[in-house]
């Protein structure tokens, strides 16, 4: 707790000078951050793979994406807007930083998730306290150490915990905004705790992303991409593909293709070359996955995988489940495990209605050879992002938001940058403004 106070105080102390720099000056610092990250990709990836299990080549790509986000935000500016410049008044709208921003991140992608927060917060003039998940603090601590070599002291502070400082950070009077990524239940706590001091919040929460295959799709062609986004990082991806809806005409073929791909995925230690999927990161998630496997056995037919892998580590076989329907926990809930339910649908309108009833609304994808038809379906889905013929294509210039219980606010893109600022209006009289007879107090 003392270290948390010290971190918040350091961020507050650094805020005055950091926020007084020009955008160009802060941009130079961010670019130096990007360079130091690029120079240390191997060691950062080592820590991420060792603590999180993501195969090392994916970890390197993720860290590369972090530095790209630094470069993107280093190039963004929020110029002042003049909303009126008339004889009677001149009104400028400017964007000020908020103060200390706390970033609270989960264990699945320490860099990706922080890339949604840190570059935007810094370029806008805020300072930060970053708290990674208790189970994966090392990669983020290492990142903080590197950034400290190029940023002024106190601008970025990383604290680690045993999953017990989030609440205190959310309630801390020295913090002005919480940018949180994690489960919906914890996001609700964050919002409640932030209310007392009216902190700004941005919440990126759970998702149960559906992929809808239309009846003109080519099952063989789309199967590898569908499988990738279902099994990437053992399914521990907020915007991973969590449930797949397939029309009757393509159902058997696509199920067989997916099962064949799942059986061929090389599972193992992410430090070893050629490994495509690692373990689940923590025991809690592993125990949940086992429950989903028993649900799958009762509610559907397992056509690939279906078991844990005995031995050290929380390994689960890539699993494909067919003949399963909405109403089974594996379809209705976010599994966060490499267990893909494939649901047969007959009526597209009914399917869209049913999908829109989910409390979640993070991402979705539609798969078809007919773009116009796929787009028409996409526009009827109530979620933050719909991809067509792909899934989970996220980039720093593309705004990213969740609908319903999947989030509050926006990250990435200019819309995401605005969320790290306070709007201020400067309103002055114009050359012919008069406080003459129209003002009854004039004398
Ligand atoms: P997960 O993503 O593991 O399901 P959480 O959403 O609980 O779990 O965790 C995401 C992040 O939120 C972690 O850094 C965790 O330590 C932090 N956290 C846990 N409980 C709280 C809380 N009550 N308030 C703020 N942050 C929390």
Short mmCIF file of C-alpha atoms and ligand atoms in Angstrom, two decimals, residues 104-107 131-134 161 163-164 166-167 170 180-183 186 189-190 193 284-285, ligand 1:
data_model
loop_
_atom_site.label_atom_id
_atom_site.label_comp_id
_atom_site.label_asym_id
_atom_site.label_seq_id
_atom_site.Cartn_x
_atom_site.Cartn_y
_atom_site.Cartn_z
CA UNK A 104 -5.22 -1.90 -14.62
CA UNK A 105 -4.50 -4.82 -16.92
CA UNK A 106 -5.27 -8.56 -17.03
CA UNK A 107 -2.91 -11.51 -17.47
CA UNK A 131 -0.87 -2.28 -12.37
CA UNK A 132 -0.57 -5.59 -14.21
CA UNK A 133 -2.34 -8.73 -13.01
CA UNK A 134 -0.93 -10.39 -9.92
CA UNK A 161 0.39 -6.88 -6.32
CA UNK A 163 -4.38 -9.24 -6.94
CA UNK A 164 -5.14 -6.98 -3.97
CA UNK A 166 -6.84 -2.79 -7.70
CA UNK A 167 -9.51 -1.55 -5.36
CA UNK A 170 -9.47 2.73 -8.06
CA UNK A 180 -9.32 -0.96 -16.98
CA UNK A 181 -9.31 -4.22 -18.94
CA UNK A 182 -10.57 -7.37 -17.30
CA UNK A 183 -13.69 -9.29 -16.45
CA UNK A 186 -14.37 -6.64 -11.81
CA UNK A 189 -16.41 -2.98 -9.03
CA UNK A 190 -14.10 -0.49 -10.72
CA UNK A 193 -15.35 2.42 -6.58
CA UNK A 284 -8.53 -20.55 -11.84
CA UNK A 285 -8.85 -20.52 -15.61
P1 LIG B 1 -9.39 -11.73 -14.98
O1 LIG B 1 -9.07 -10.87 -16.13
O2 LIG B 1 -8.26 -12.47 -14.37
O3 LIG B 1 -10.65 -12.49 -15.04
P2 LIG B 1 -9.93 -9.49 -13.31
O4 LIG B 1 -10.85 -8.79 -14.18
O5 LIG B 1 -10.36 -9.74 -11.90
O6 LIG B 1 -9.64 -10.90 -13.76
O7 LIG B 1 -8.48 -8.84 -13.32
C1 LIG B 1 -8.04 -7.84 -14.17
C2 LIG B 1 -7.19 -6.87 -13.39
O8 LIG B 1 -8.01 -6.26 -12.39
C3 LIG B 1 -6.03 -7.48 -12.63
O9 LIG B 1 -4.93 -6.60 -12.69
C4 LIG B 1 -6.56 -7.57 -11.20
O10 LIG B 1 -5.54 -7.57 -10.21
C5 LIG B 1 -7.38 -6.31 -11.12
N1 LIG B 1 -8.43 -6.34 -10.09
C6 LIG B 1 -8.93 -7.39 -9.41
N2 LIG B 1 -9.91 -7.00 -8.56
C7 LIG B 1 -10.01 -5.65 -8.70
C8 LIG B 1 -10.85 -4.65 -8.11
N3 LIG B 1 -11.78 -4.94 -7.21
N4 LIG B 1 -10.69 -3.37 -8.53
C9 LIG B 1 -9.78 -3.04 -9.45
N5 LIG B 1 -8.97 -3.94 -10.04
C10 LIG B 1 -9.07 -5.23 -9.69
#
